[in-house]
Short mmCIF file of C-alpha atoms in Angstrom, two decimals:
data_model
loop_
_atom_site.label_atom_id
_atom_site.label_comp_id
_atom_site.label_asym_id
_atom_site.label_seq_id
_atom_site.Cartn_x
_atom_site.Cartn_y
_atom_site.Cartn_z
CA MET Q 1 73.55 52.76 118.41
CA LYS Q 2 74.57 50.75 121.23
CA PRO Q 3 75.99 46.91 121.11
CA ALA Q 4 73.57 44.01 122.89
CA ALA Q 5 76.96 42.67 123.89
CA ILE Q 6 81.06 42.45 123.34
CA CYS Q 7 82.69 39.89 122.62
CA PHE Q 8 86.45 40.34 122.60
CA PHE Q 9 88.75 37.63 120.62
CA ASP Q 10 92.23 37.61 120.26
CA LEU Q 11 94.27 35.83 117.48
CA ASP Q 12 97.40 33.72 117.64
CA GLY Q 13 96.02 31.35 118.26
CA THR Q 14 92.31 32.13 119.00
CA LEU Q 15 90.82 33.86 116.06
CA LEU Q 16 93.59 32.75 113.92
CA THR Q 17 94.05 28.73 113.21
CA SER Q 18 97.68 27.53 112.82
CA ASP Q 19 98.09 28.80 110.06
CA SER Q 20 97.17 31.42 110.85
CA VAL Q 21 93.74 32.33 108.65
CA VAL Q 22 90.51 32.59 109.59
CA ALA Q 23 88.97 29.92 109.95
CA GLU Q 24 85.00 29.67 107.92
CA SER Q 25 83.23 28.85 110.52
CA SER Q 26 84.89 31.82 112.41
CA VAL Q 27 83.84 34.12 109.82
CA ARG Q 28 80.06 33.05 109.40
CA ALA Q 29 79.92 32.92 113.32
CA LEU Q 30 81.41 36.91 113.13
CA ARG Q 31 78.37 37.23 110.71
CA GLU Q 32 76.25 36.21 112.62
CA LEU Q 33 77.19 37.92 116.04
CA ARG Q 34 76.91 41.62 113.38
CA VAL Q 35 72.82 40.46 113.35
CA LYS Q 36 72.78 39.73 116.48
CA ASN Q 37 74.82 43.33 117.49
CA VAL Q 38 76.73 42.23 119.03
CA MET Q 39 79.90 44.46 118.34
CA PRO Q 40 83.34 41.38 117.69
CA ILE Q 41 86.94 43.30 118.89
CA ILE Q 42 89.90 42.02 117.84
CA ALA Q 43 92.09 42.37 121.62
CA THR Q 44 95.71 41.39 119.79
CA GLY Q 45 99.72 42.47 120.76
CA ARG Q 46 100.12 43.13 117.27
CA THR Q 47 99.71 46.84 115.67
CA LEU Q 48 97.03 47.43 112.75
CA CYS Q 49 99.58 46.50 109.41
CA GLU Q 50 100.38 43.84 110.56
CA ILE Q 51 96.31 42.22 111.13
CA GLU Q 52 94.84 43.77 107.90
CA HIS Q 53 94.32 40.70 106.04
CA VAL Q 54 92.41 40.27 109.57
CA LEU Q 55 90.32 43.09 108.86
CA ALA Q 56 89.71 42.57 105.41
CA THR Q 57 88.56 38.13 105.40
CA THR Q 58 86.16 38.90 108.90
CA GLU Q 59 84.81 42.46 108.42
CA MET Q 60 86.04 43.48 111.86
CA THR Q 61 86.12 47.96 112.19
CA SER Q 62 87.36 47.39 115.86
CA VAL Q 63 90.30 46.96 117.74
CA ILE Q 64 92.23 46.69 120.77
CA ALA Q 65 96.07 46.63 119.64
CA MET Q 66 99.25 46.57 121.03
CA ASN Q 67 97.91 44.71 124.48
CA GLY Q 68 95.48 47.25 124.73
CA GLN Q 69 97.79 50.51 123.96
CA TYR Q 70 96.08 51.58 120.62
CA VAL Q 71 92.25 51.26 120.81
CA LEU Q 72 89.73 51.23 116.68
CA TYR Q 73 86.35 51.81 117.87
CA ASP Q 74 83.95 50.94 114.51
CA GLY Q 75 86.91 52.57 112.24
CA LYS Q 76 87.15 55.34 115.14
CA GLU Q 77 91.07 56.05 116.99
CA VAL Q 78 89.24 55.75 121.17
CA TYR Q 79 91.94 56.27 123.30
CA THR Q 80 96.02 56.06 122.82
CA ASN Q 81 98.63 55.70 125.12
CA PRO Q 82 102.53 56.15 123.63
CA ILE Q 83 105.53 55.24 125.74
CA ASP Q 84 107.80 58.21 127.51
CA VAL Q 85 109.92 58.68 125.22
CA GLU Q 86 113.38 58.40 127.93
CA GLU Q 87 111.76 55.48 129.08
CA ILE Q 88 112.78 53.58 125.65
CA LYS Q 89 115.10 54.85 125.35
CA ALA Q 90 116.90 53.82 128.71
CA LEU Q 91 115.73 49.54 128.23
CA HIS Q 92 117.14 50.42 124.33
CA GLN Q 93 120.34 51.42 126.29
CA GLY Q 94 120.12 47.71 128.59
CA ALA Q 95 119.22 45.70 126.15
CA GLN Q 96 122.28 46.96 123.66
CA SER Q 97 124.32 45.90 126.55
CA GLN Q 98 123.23 42.32 127.03
CA ASN Q 99 122.79 42.20 123.02
CA VAL Q 100 119.20 42.40 122.71
CA GLU Q 101 117.43 43.59 119.65
CA MET Q 102 114.12 45.51 120.01
CA ALA Q 103 111.37 45.86 117.91
CA PHE Q 104 109.17 49.39 118.19
CA TYR Q 105 105.32 49.14 116.79
CA THR Q 106 103.63 52.39 115.82
CA GLU Q 107 100.22 52.19 114.52
CA ALA Q 108 100.87 51.65 111.43
CA LYS Q 109 104.41 50.41 111.30
CA ILE Q 110 107.25 47.92 112.88
CA ARG Q 111 110.86 48.81 112.68
CA GLY Q 112 113.35 47.00 114.27
CA THR Q 113 116.78 48.00 115.88
CA ALA Q 114 119.11 45.90 113.88
CA GLN Q 115 118.43 42.10 112.08
CA ASN Q 116 119.50 38.73 113.99
CA GLU Q 117 118.42 35.11 114.00
CA VAL Q 118 116.58 35.83 116.65
CA MET Q 119 114.75 38.59 115.63
CA GLU Q 120 113.50 35.85 112.29
CA LYS Q 121 112.90 33.50 114.24
CA HIS Q 122 110.02 36.01 115.83
CA TYR Q 123 108.69 37.38 112.83
CA ARG Q 124 108.41 34.09 110.68
CA TYR Q 125 107.54 32.41 113.69
CA LEU Q 126 103.70 34.56 112.84
CA GLY Q 127 104.30 33.98 109.68
CA GLU Q 128 105.62 37.74 108.81
CA GLU Q 129 108.33 38.71 107.11
CA SER Q 130 111.22 40.46 109.46
CA PRO Q 131 110.72 44.16 109.60
CA ASP Q 132 112.93 47.61 108.59
CA VAL Q 133 116.05 48.54 110.49
CA ASP Q 134 115.39 52.66 112.39
CA ALA Q 135 116.76 52.23 115.74
CA ALA Q 136 115.13 55.81 115.37
CA LEU Q 137 111.64 55.43 115.04
CA TYR Q 138 111.28 56.15 119.45
CA LEU Q 139 112.81 58.93 118.66
CA LYS Q 140 110.52 60.51 115.52
CA GLU Q 141 107.17 58.70 116.15
CA PRO Q 142 104.71 58.01 118.73
CA ILE Q 143 105.70 54.58 120.00
CA TYR Q 144 103.21 51.80 122.07
CA MET Q 145 104.74 49.10 122.62
CA LEU Q 146 108.35 47.34 122.31
CA LEU Q 147 109.21 43.76 121.60
CA LEU Q 148 112.45 42.14 122.85
CA LEU Q 149 114.00 40.14 120.98
CA LEU Q 150 115.71 37.10 122.81
CA GLU Q 151 114.77 33.14 123.42
CA LYS Q 152 116.23 33.64 127.61
CA GLY Q 153 117.32 35.78 130.36
CA ASP Q 154 114.17 36.86 130.79
CA ASP Q 155 115.30 38.31 134.68
CA TYR Q 156 117.31 40.82 133.85
CA PHE Q 157 114.51 43.20 132.57
CA PRO Q 158 112.24 43.33 135.14
CA GLU Q 159 114.10 45.00 138.27
CA ARG Q 160 115.63 47.09 136.80
CA PHE Q 161 113.32 48.41 134.43
CA PRO Q 162 110.50 47.86 136.60
CA TYR Q 163 108.26 51.07 134.13
CA PHE Q 164 107.54 48.65 132.62
CA GLN Q 165 105.61 45.43 131.94
CA PHE Q 166 107.65 42.33 130.48
CA VAL Q 167 105.12 39.93 128.83
CA ARG Q 168 107.05 36.29 126.80
CA ASN Q 169 103.86 36.35 124.41
CA THR Q 170 106.42 34.19 121.79
CA PRO Q 171 109.50 31.79 122.58
CA PHE Q 172 111.26 34.50 121.07
CA SER Q 173 110.58 37.51 122.28
CA ASN Q 174 108.80 39.93 125.30
CA ASP Q 175 106.07 42.35 124.53
CA VAL Q 176 106.50 45.19 125.93
CA VAL Q 177 104.55 48.12 127.98
CA PRO Q 178 103.96 50.76 130.86
CA LYS Q 179 103.37 49.04 133.72
CA CYS Q 180 99.77 50.09 133.34
CA GLY Q 181 99.54 48.71 129.72
CA SER Q 182 97.63 45.56 128.78
CA LYS Q 183 94.16 44.74 127.36
CA ALA Q 184 92.09 44.32 130.18
CA GLN Q 185 93.02 48.45 130.04
CA GLY Q 186 92.39 49.10 126.74
CA ILE Q 187 88.61 48.22 126.76
CA ALA Q 188 88.18 49.97 130.26
CA LYS Q 189 89.13 52.28 128.44
CA LEU Q 190 87.56 52.21 125.03
CA LEU Q 191 83.81 50.60 127.62
CA THR Q 192 84.26 54.31 129.36
CA VAL Q 193 85.13 56.28 125.99
CA MET Q 194 82.07 55.10 124.22
CA GLY Q 195 80.14 54.52 127.53
CA PHE Q 196 79.34 50.55 127.28
CA GLU Q 197 80.45 50.10 131.45
CA ASP Q 198 76.59 48.29 131.47
CA VAL Q 199 76.97 46.47 128.39
CA PRO Q 200 77.85 42.22 128.22
CA THR Q 201 81.87 42.12 127.98
CA TYR Q 202 83.63 37.86 126.54
CA ALA Q 203 86.81 38.09 125.53
CA PHE Q 204 88.39 34.56 124.16
CA GLY Q 205 91.99 33.87 124.39
CA ASP Q 206 95.09 31.30 124.85
CA GLY Q 207 98.40 33.19 126.09
CA MET Q 208 99.13 34.60 129.41
CA ASN Q 209 98.67 38.10 128.02
CA ASP Q 210 95.28 37.56 128.20
CA LEU Q 211 95.10 36.74 131.66
CA GLU Q 212 93.84 40.40 132.50
CA MET Q 213 91.23 40.99 129.96
CA PHE Q 214 89.75 37.35 131.50
CA GLY Q 215 90.15 39.67 134.35
CA ALA Q 216 88.93 42.75 132.53
CA VAL Q 217 84.92 40.77 131.04
CA ASP Q 218 81.87 39.47 132.51
CA HIS Q 219 82.39 36.42 130.56
CA ALA Q 220 86.38 34.09 129.42
CA ILE Q 221 86.50 31.72 127.05
CA ALA Q 222 89.32 29.79 127.01
CA MET Q 223 90.77 27.70 123.81
CA GLU Q 224 91.51 23.67 124.52
CA ASN Q 225 95.12 25.21 122.66
CA ALA Q 226 95.60 27.24 126.12
CA VAL Q 227 98.02 27.48 128.82
CA PRO Q 228 96.44 26.06 131.83
CA ALA Q 229 96.40 29.16 134.13
CA LEU Q 230 94.40 30.78 131.40
CA LYS Q 231 92.11 27.83 131.95
CA GLU Q 232 91.64 27.73 135.51
CA LYS Q 233 90.32 31.58 134.62
CA ALA Q 234 87.43 30.44 132.04
CA GLU Q 235 84.33 30.42 132.35
CA PHE Q 236 84.36 27.40 129.21
CA VAL Q 237 86.11 25.72 127.81
CA THR Q 238 86.52 26.13 123.89
CA ALA Q 239 87.77 24.07 120.98
CA ASP Q 240 91.08 24.97 120.34
CA ASN Q 241 91.63 26.83 117.34
CA ASN Q 242 91.94 24.43 114.40
CA SER Q 243 88.42 22.92 115.89
CA ASP Q 244 85.95 25.18 114.89
CA GLY Q 245 86.45 26.06 118.62
CA ILE Q 246 85.69 30.46 118.44
CA GLU Q 247 81.76 29.58 116.22
CA LYS Q 248 81.99 26.15 119.64
CA GLY Q 249 82.64 28.54 121.94
CA LEU Q 250 79.84 31.05 120.91
CA ARG Q 251 77.32 28.82 121.18
CA LEU Q 252 78.71 27.57 124.37
CA CYS Q 253 78.19 30.49 125.99
CA GLY Q 254 74.40 31.71 124.10
CA LEU Q 255 76.28 34.52 121.92
CA LEU Q 256 75.10 32.53 118.73
#
């Protein structure tokens, strides 16, 4: 059945509180959305194995994962965009030259090139354990997203690897996807594949990797804790992620 509307939710700083949990008010609001035939969809830089607890808590079955590289709708895979192996190999060599470690993301696992302090800081920041090491994973399985683990030195990479898009998403990392890859691309693919181009779309976010997503939907809602650039692009600004911002934002934009 075609939904009456679709609402996309970023995770960190948006659907998740600072304690990395989904607020009870958000769980209730998501349940009410489904009663109204509004499909809630997670749109995140994370992969599926990182968000199992969120899916269980919210009973959500649709995900724009790894910044648009892997898309599930109602539990079914509808779009994938694996990264070219030779391009990964070149970036890996470039990262090694700068003493920068990487992480490789499939739909089911994360593996690092090596353990180091920045890697530990990044995953601790996300409330996760550092991944196991397998520097050759990209030679064996499709990879949908990469991470550069670094606190500085971002400028080295974009000019040397123009086929990638680099977005600093935490103080310790850059998300890396193909140049055309983004949450916006994943949303566009989902709408096309499912025949939902005429369905009204909404999105909640707080970070720089939500900018393109805001341009891909009809109505954009920024959290109070969002970066200034995202607030400027938003139609509505709701309360922060620790103050029932999701429920308040859904009421503000008329979905509840």
